Amino acid sequence: MVNSVHEAGARPAQWSSRFAFIMAAVGSAVGLGNIWKFPYITGENGGGAFVLVYLACIAVIGLPLMMAEVMLGRRGGRSPIGTMERVAASEGRSQGWVGVGIMATLAAFLILSFYSVIAGWTMPYIVSAASGEFGGISADDTGALFEGLLASPGELLLWHSVFMGLTVLVSAGGVRHGLERAVTKLMPALFVLLLILVGYAMTTGHFGEAAAFLFRPDFSALTAEAVLVALGHAFFTLSLASGAMMAYGAYLKKEVSIARTSVVVAIMDTGVALLAGLAIFPVVFANGLEPGAGPGLIFVTLPVAFGQMPGGSFFATLFFVLLLFAAWSSSISMLESLVSYLNEKGVSRVKAAIGGGLVAWLVGITTVLSLNEWSGFTPLDMFARFEGKTLFDLYDYLTANIMMPLGALFTACFVGWKMKPAHSAAELGGWHRLWYPVIRYLSPIALLIVFYFNLK
Ligand code: PHE
């Protein structure tokens, strides 16, 4: 039982190739986190120093953890909850470790509820772009357009419902055919389009300023809170501590190298985030906009850039369509933890996807309302840390800054201290010697330090 812990015939569907897994994992990783969230949190946290901390978090904690999760997933061959159950049992460890799988599934579920609302924003933008509304538009006008959208619960609810429906649709049909086929085409297209946008950004005359903002660290702008945000985002953007990579790892063939594949996924994910920054900040500076504008950043700035480009309506439409697809291939992976678990318990995929999607949709309504009617409802004001945070802000904070780092810590402790090294080595091959000390010592210590500075 050194190589595997599952019985014959119990293995679920598999990706058809290493390429398919990479595209699915990249599809999960690349999403709103890269194109929407990364630029705006970088803007809010002062630029360069934040980016550097973020890159360090990806390399030292994110990547080793991704390898750990894919490894656990492939070894357990089940849903994240089922996988933790099995692997803990086969290692002779307490079933308490199943908590890691439960928390991951919960985090993914909570993320899905608000992710769907934001992904929904792309759809009215597709409509506006396609109808040529962005032609020559000013930053003031795009700002008004965006605020108008957020102020309208009905419109937000409509697009949130459509997006959740799309997610359920693919999830119900099984990941392999629909998703595998879609991501292998869409991810490369997104990459090319981002490069075109960076090319445009270079012509704004503010590219140098943007590059300096992103890459010249000013450590005086860095706070302990910013380090936590960078760490949380490293998990969020790589889809870690949410079961997604564990669930996808369960469908990975034995002969594929987990380490090399994870490196490719992490590099592509980071590349897309940096490219998004290089596409967006030149436009921000060229139009005298505020880099710390928050969640509206790309929805206000990019239409201005498109509005001035030749063929802008076309590219804008394409961009928001691709952003929608990037979000879609991520949201499916969020639902996978729960759907695969329910499926194991005998619920059909269709029922599991519809049921899970429905509850996430209901919870998502509280995010819709946080943006308008309930924008003054900040229930945890009595704690300084949560002051002024709406429900939506709280979901985001709770998942990215608390649940994910905690889940990561427990996962690192499990594979670094509770699992027999021979077992992880059997999955990771030659990379194990490098990976093991990192996940055993470096990752948990780094995580504890960040926690310490944020809790004291
Ligand atoms: N990685 C995705 C993004 O950056 C978000 C995600 C989080 C996806 C958790 C799956 C699980 O948009």
XYZ file of C-alpha atoms and ligand atoms in Angstrom:
468
model
C 0.000 0.000 0.000
C 2.870 2.390 -0.506
C 1.706 3.800 -3.788
C -1.973 4.063 -3.447
C -4.760 4.021 -0.925
C -7.763 3.209 -3.015
C -9.432 -0.039 -3.856
C -9.690 -1.291 -7.393
C -12.427 0.358 -9.419
C -12.972 3.230 -7.000
C -11.098 5.811 -9.050
C -13.252 8.556 -10.559
C -13.051 9.954 -14.093
C -9.640 11.126 -15.235
C -8.304 14.008 -17.313
C -7.379 12.797 -20.766
C -3.851 14.218 -20.650
C -1.364 16.280 -18.687
C -2.253 19.229 -20.917
C -5.925 18.848 -20.008
C -5.118 18.876 -16.309
C -2.884 21.913 -16.722
C -5.602 23.779 -18.573
C -8.239 22.793 -16.006
C -5.977 23.774 -13.111
C -5.011 27.000 -14.877
C -8.693 27.515 -15.656
C -9.422 27.208 -11.966
C -6.505 29.389 -10.915
C -6.850 32.143 -13.514
C -10.005 34.063 -12.871
C -11.318 37.217 -11.305
C -8.495 36.885 -8.787
C -5.911 37.681 -11.423
C -7.628 40.255 -13.569
C -9.995 41.928 -11.138
C -8.667 41.399 -7.620
C -4.886 41.446 -8.021
C -4.718 44.884 -9.689
C -7.062 46.519 -7.202
C -5.520 45.100 -4.033
C -2.089 46.036 -5.389
C -3.419 49.545 -5.905
C -4.892 49.651 -2.410
C -1.710 48.363 -0.792
C 0.781 50.682 -2.393
C 2.241 48.687 -5.312
C 5.779 47.264 -5.557
C 6.436 46.053 -2.028
C 3.060 44.347 -1.940
C 3.766 42.639 -5.283
C 7.096 41.390 -3.993
C 5.530 39.916 -0.859
C 2.832 38.345 -2.998
C 5.446 36.723 -5.278
C 7.308 35.411 -2.232
C 4.064 33.962 -0.848
C 3.417 32.184 -4.155
C 6.921 30.696 -4.267
C 7.435 29.763 -0.615
C 3.927 28.838 0.469
C 1.588 28.692 -2.520
C 3.528 26.426 -4.836
C 4.566 23.819 -2.235
C 1.003 23.777 -0.982
C -0.375 23.279 -4.460
C 1.920 20.275 -4.827
C 0.702 18.987 -1.463
C -2.959 19.342 -2.401
C -2.657 17.736 -5.821
C -0.610 14.962 -4.232
C -3.224 14.351 -1.515
C -5.981 14.440 -4.117
C -4.312 11.901 -6.359
C -3.510 9.638 -3.436
C -6.994 9.763 -1.968
C -8.720 9.741 -5.327
C -11.902 11.189 -3.827
C -13.609 14.491 -3.036
C -11.535 16.698 -0.698
C -13.535 15.448 2.305
C -13.349 11.821 1.168
C -9.676 12.188 0.343
C -8.791 13.496 3.810
C -10.843 10.691 5.348
C -8.982 8.057 3.370
C -5.497 9.438 3.547
C -5.764 10.109 7.296
C -6.975 6.532 7.801
C -4.248 5.020 5.650
C -1.626 7.015 7.568
C -3.113 5.804 10.858
C -4.027 9.361 11.860
C -7.051 10.869 13.564
C -10.221 11.382 11.548
C -10.117 14.926 12.897
C -8.017 15.718 9.811
C -11.204 15.454 7.796
C -11.803 18.964 9.144
C -9.293 20.185 6.566
C -11.517 18.859 3.802
C -14.666 20.249 5.405
C -13.234 23.720 5.884
C -11.932 23.738 2.301
C -15.338 22.751 0.967
C -17.018 25.459 3.051
C -14.527 28.110 1.929
C -15.038 27.212 -1.725
C -18.768 27.379 -1.245
C -18.686 30.789 0.424
C -16.353 32.126 -2.255
C -18.664 30.849 -4.957
C -21.567 32.799 -3.443
C -19.919 36.194 -3.941
C -17.724 35.260 -6.900
C -20.851 34.649 -8.911
C -22.122 38.166 -8.205
C -18.884 39.763 -9.394
C -18.547 37.470 -12.390
C -22.071 38.589 -13.227
C -20.768 42.156 -13.703
C -18.954 41.023 -16.853
C -22.225 40.341 -18.632
C -23.712 43.863 -18.749
C -20.218 44.982 -19.784
C -20.309 42.552 -22.688
C -23.628 44.070 -23.742
C -22.358 47.649 -23.425
C -19.116 46.864 -25.250
C -20.836 45.072 -28.096
C -23.267 47.945 -28.591
C -20.365 50.395 -28.953
C -21.208 52.296 -25.765
C -17.555 52.646 -24.767
C -16.530 54.584 -27.914
C -14.672 57.681 -26.669
C -16.125 57.314 -23.167
C -14.539 59.307 -20.315
C -13.449 57.924 -16.963
C -16.227 59.938 -15.305
C -18.806 58.258 -17.477
C -17.489 54.732 -16.914
C -17.451 55.500 -13.201
C -21.096 56.506 -13.349
C -21.951 53.411 -15.374
C -20.322 51.144 -12.825
C -21.941 52.856 -9.871
C -25.284 52.613 -11.619
C -24.846 48.850 -11.935
C -23.945 48.412 -8.281
C -26.873 50.546 -7.198
C -29.319 48.256 -8.937
C -30.083 45.090 -6.950
C -32.408 43.812 -9.666
C -29.783 43.956 -12.368
C -27.109 42.430 -10.130
C -29.457 39.633 -9.137
C -30.286 38.875 -12.754
C -26.626 38.473 -13.786
C -25.756 36.624 -10.580
C -28.531 34.145 -11.402
C -27.359 33.705 -14.995
C -23.790 33.102 -13.894
C -24.752 30.612 -11.201
C -26.903 28.846 -13.779
C -23.915 28.544 -16.119
C -21.805 27.130 -13.314
C -24.394 24.543 -12.369
C -24.859 23.610 -16.008
C -21.248 22.538 -16.558
C -20.872 21.043 -13.123
C -23.965 18.906 -13.606
C -22.649 17.629 -16.913
C -19.373 16.435 -15.430
C -16.085 18.230 -15.630
C -14.266 16.259 -18.228
C -15.976 16.877 -21.537
C -17.551 20.302 -21.274
C -14.874 21.866 -19.171
C -11.853 20.181 -20.618
C -12.906 21.152 -24.107
C -13.675 24.755 -23.174
C -10.604 25.571 -21.109
C -8.114 24.217 -23.618
C -9.229 26.886 -26.084
C -10.202 29.754 -23.835
C -7.140 30.011 -21.661
C -4.715 30.505 -24.571
C -7.102 33.080 -26.083
C -7.211 35.017 -22.828
C -3.440 35.105 -22.760
C -3.176 36.510 -26.284
C -5.782 39.147 -25.571
C -3.991 40.269 -22.438
C -0.811 40.682 -24.451
C -2.671 42.882 -26.942
C -3.946 45.012 -24.067
C -0.455 45.348 -22.627
C 0.655 46.437 -26.099
C -2.006 49.121 -26.067
C -1.047 50.184 -22.549
C 2.502 50.763 -23.787
C 1.212 53.448 -26.137
C -0.384 55.496 -23.345
C 2.928 57.091 -22.397
C 2.458 55.991 -18.782
C 3.812 52.462 -19.034
C 7.029 53.311 -17.191
C 5.095 54.854 -14.337
C 2.931 51.748 -14.076
C 5.918 49.384 -14.201
C 7.586 51.430 -11.455
C 4.405 51.274 -9.396
C 4.262 47.498 -9.757
C 7.921 46.611 -9.490
C 9.700 49.311 -7.485
C 9.164 48.313 -3.860
C 8.546 50.999 -1.274
C 8.582 49.063 1.963
C 7.376 52.036 3.979
C 4.002 51.514 2.275
C 3.800 47.944 3.576
C 1.675 47.048 6.614
C 1.224 43.753 8.512
C -2.315 43.723 7.210
C -0.995 44.039 3.628
C 1.204 40.973 4.171
C -1.862 39.013 5.250
C -3.766 40.265 2.219
C -0.878 39.208 -0.060
C -0.758 35.778 1.560
C -4.513 35.327 1.382
C -4.463 36.342 -2.241
C -1.707 33.849 -3.038
C -4.062 31.080 -1.853
C -7.088 32.578 -3.527
C -5.421 33.041 -6.897
C -3.973 29.515 -6.919
C -7.350 28.083 -5.802
C -5.733 26.568 -2.720
C -7.283 25.610 0.624
C -10.616 25.391 -1.146
C -10.512 21.798 -2.261
C -10.327 22.753 -5.930
C -6.806 21.492 -6.532
C -7.392 18.453 -4.352
C -10.544 17.570 -6.266
C -8.807 18.069 -9.618
C -5.773 16.114 -8.420
C -8.054 13.141 -7.840
C -8.661 12.996 -11.596
C -4.953 13.147 -12.452
C -3.208 10.190 -14.002
C -0.463 8.480 -12.093
C 2.301 9.104 -14.607
C 1.980 12.893 -14.670
C 4.602 14.820 -12.658
C 2.788 16.749 -9.950
C 5.721 19.027 -9.253
C 6.446 20.126 -12.802
C 2.773 20.554 -13.531
C 2.247 22.683 -10.423
C 5.172 24.905 -11.374
C 3.644 25.504 -14.801
C 0.259 26.345 -13.272
C 1.775 28.759 -10.735
C 3.869 30.507 -13.388
C 0.952 30.916 -15.748
C -1.282 32.213 -12.985
C 1.307 34.729 -11.806
C 2.058 35.751 -15.386
C -1.580 36.552 -16.048
C -1.841 38.638 -12.871
C 1.269 40.662 -13.705
C 0.152 41.152 -17.292
C -3.220 42.346 -16.042
C -1.416 44.894 -13.858
C 0.680 46.046 -16.816
C -2.447 46.405 -18.931
C -4.441 48.311 -16.353
C -2.177 50.686 -14.436
C -0.872 52.632 -17.459
C -4.495 53.436 -18.290
C -5.175 54.366 -14.674
C -2.269 56.808 -14.630
C -2.933 58.146 -18.136
C -6.440 59.109 -17.070
C -5.517 60.520 -13.698
C -7.470 57.778 -11.928
C -6.826 56.507 -8.437
C -4.899 53.157 -8.255
C -6.477 52.487 -4.849
C -10.008 52.825 -6.227
C -10.969 49.353 -5.003
C -13.174 46.706 -6.582
C -14.346 48.940 -9.440
C -10.842 49.439 -10.817
C -10.984 47.379 -14.001
C -14.630 48.113 -14.669
C -13.925 51.828 -14.669
C -10.498 51.979 -16.306
C -10.521 49.359 -19.026
C -13.574 50.679 -20.885
C -11.767 54.030 -21.173
C -8.799 52.312 -22.813
C -10.999 50.305 -25.125
C -12.977 53.411 -26.025
C -9.850 55.006 -27.466
C -8.484 51.979 -29.309
C -9.114 51.268 -32.956
C -11.502 48.322 -32.991
C -12.119 49.019 -29.309
C -15.708 47.770 -29.219
C -14.601 44.466 -30.637
C -11.709 44.028 -28.235
C -13.754 45.176 -25.266
C -16.451 42.641 -26.068
C -13.864 39.939 -26.457
C -12.140 40.918 -23.231
C -15.260 40.780 -21.095
C -16.333 37.522 -22.729
C -12.981 36.011 -21.867
C -13.126 37.403 -18.343
C -16.506 35.733 -18.021
C -15.047 32.434 -19.211
C -12.052 32.755 -16.898
C -14.460 33.276 -14.002
C -16.622 30.419 -15.212
C -13.785 27.889 -15.327
C -12.941 28.970 -11.763
C -16.463 28.829 -10.369
C -16.931 25.282 -11.641
C -13.902 24.198 -9.659
C -15.347 25.858 -6.529
C -18.496 23.795 -6.791
C -16.505 20.621 -7.474
C -15.490 20.064 -3.832
C -19.097 19.885 -2.724
C -20.497 18.147 -5.795
C -17.862 15.418 -5.726
C -18.536 14.899 -2.018
C -22.314 14.639 -2.431
C -21.754 12.409 -5.427
C -19.728 10.046 -3.264
C -22.601 9.976 -0.809
C -24.922 8.728 -3.524
C -26.483 12.006 -4.690
C -26.457 12.273 -8.488
C -24.169 14.900 -10.033
C -27.134 16.768 -11.446
C -28.915 16.990 -8.104
C -25.720 17.842 -6.250
C -24.850 20.631 -8.676
C -28.355 22.104 -8.628
C -28.684 21.870 -4.838
C -25.235 23.322 -4.155
C -25.703 26.052 -6.758
C -29.075 26.993 -5.317
C -27.793 27.476 -1.782
C -24.734 29.412 -3.014
C -27.098 31.548 -5.093
C -29.209 32.324 -2.012
C -26.166 33.290 0.040
C -25.015 35.379 -2.949
C -28.108 37.536 -2.621
C -26.670 38.958 0.600
C -23.642 40.062 -1.437
C -25.911 41.671 -4.030
C -27.588 43.639 -1.246
C -24.272 44.539 0.433
C -23.485 46.591 -2.653
C -26.559 48.788 -2.332
C -29.482 48.427 0.111
C -27.331 46.950 2.870
C -24.162 48.933 2.176
C -24.482 50.481 5.640
C -24.939 47.105 7.318
C -21.558 46.386 8.860
C -22.452 43.859 11.573
C -19.007 43.294 13.092
C -18.135 46.928 13.799
C -17.373 46.089 17.423
C -14.135 44.423 16.281
C -11.582 46.916 14.983
C -10.442 44.406 12.355
C -13.889 44.132 10.810
C -14.973 47.718 11.200
C -16.833 49.157 8.236
C -16.982 45.808 6.463
C -20.210 44.855 4.731
C -21.317 41.228 4.524
C -19.599 40.919 1.152
C -16.362 42.378 2.590
C -16.651 39.942 5.493
C -17.061 36.879 3.248
C -14.041 37.958 1.280
C -11.998 38.601 4.421
C -13.119 35.442 6.187
C -12.285 33.169 3.244
C -9.079 34.694 1.870
C -7.540 35.971 5.101
C -8.697 33.479 7.712
C -10.031 30.186 6.336
C -7.494 29.791 3.539
C -4.347 30.520 5.570
C -5.640 28.277 8.383
C -6.500 25.487 5.951
C -3.071 25.871 4.417
C -1.405 25.622 7.807
C -3.236 22.414 8.657
C -2.537 20.913 5.240
C 1.173 21.714 5.544
C 1.235 20.184 9.043
C -0.516 17.061 7.829
C 1.739 16.337 4.862
C 4.878 17.604 6.618
C 4.429 15.898 9.985
C 1.682 13.276 9.891
C 2.144 11.617 6.546
C 4.952 9.151 5.994
C 7.582 10.817 3.794
C 7.831 7.621 1.739
C 4.196 8.066 0.771
C 4.518 11.655 -0.395
C 7.796 10.765 -2.120
C 6.005 8.047 -4.077
C 3.787 10.759 -5.600
C 6.315 13.558 -5.990
C 9.402 11.691 -7.194
C 12.732 13.505 -7.284
C 11.197 16.846 -6.295
C 10.350 15.455 -2.905
C 13.762 16.239 -1.442
C 13.328 19.913 -2.189
C 9.649 20.080 -1.343
C 9.652 18.202 1.941
C 11.735 20.573 4.109
C 9.828 23.533 2.675
C 6.392 22.174 3.483
C 7.551 20.746 6.827
C 9.340 23.818 8.160
C 9.343 26.880 5.959
C 5.669 27.076 4.978
C 4.219 26.534 8.476
C 6.702 28.917 10.069
C 5.987 31.605 7.489
C 2.264 31.121 8.051
C 2.637 31.316 11.822
C 4.677 34.505 11.585
C 2.037 36.192 9.478
C -0.651 35.087 11.912
C 1.342 36.294 14.858
C 1.793 39.787 13.478
C -1.850 40.040 12.619
C -3.249 38.801 15.891
C -0.992 40.515 18.383
N -8.320 31.119 -8.326
C -9.560 31.753 -8.660
C -9.289 33.174 -9.126
O -8.198 33.662 -9.015
C -10.505 31.771 -7.503
C -10.727 30.432 -6.865
C -10.628 30.313 -5.492
C -11.070 29.326 -7.624
C -10.847 29.104 -4.877
C -11.297 28.085 -7.008
C -11.183 27.990 -5.635
O -10.179 33.851 -9.575
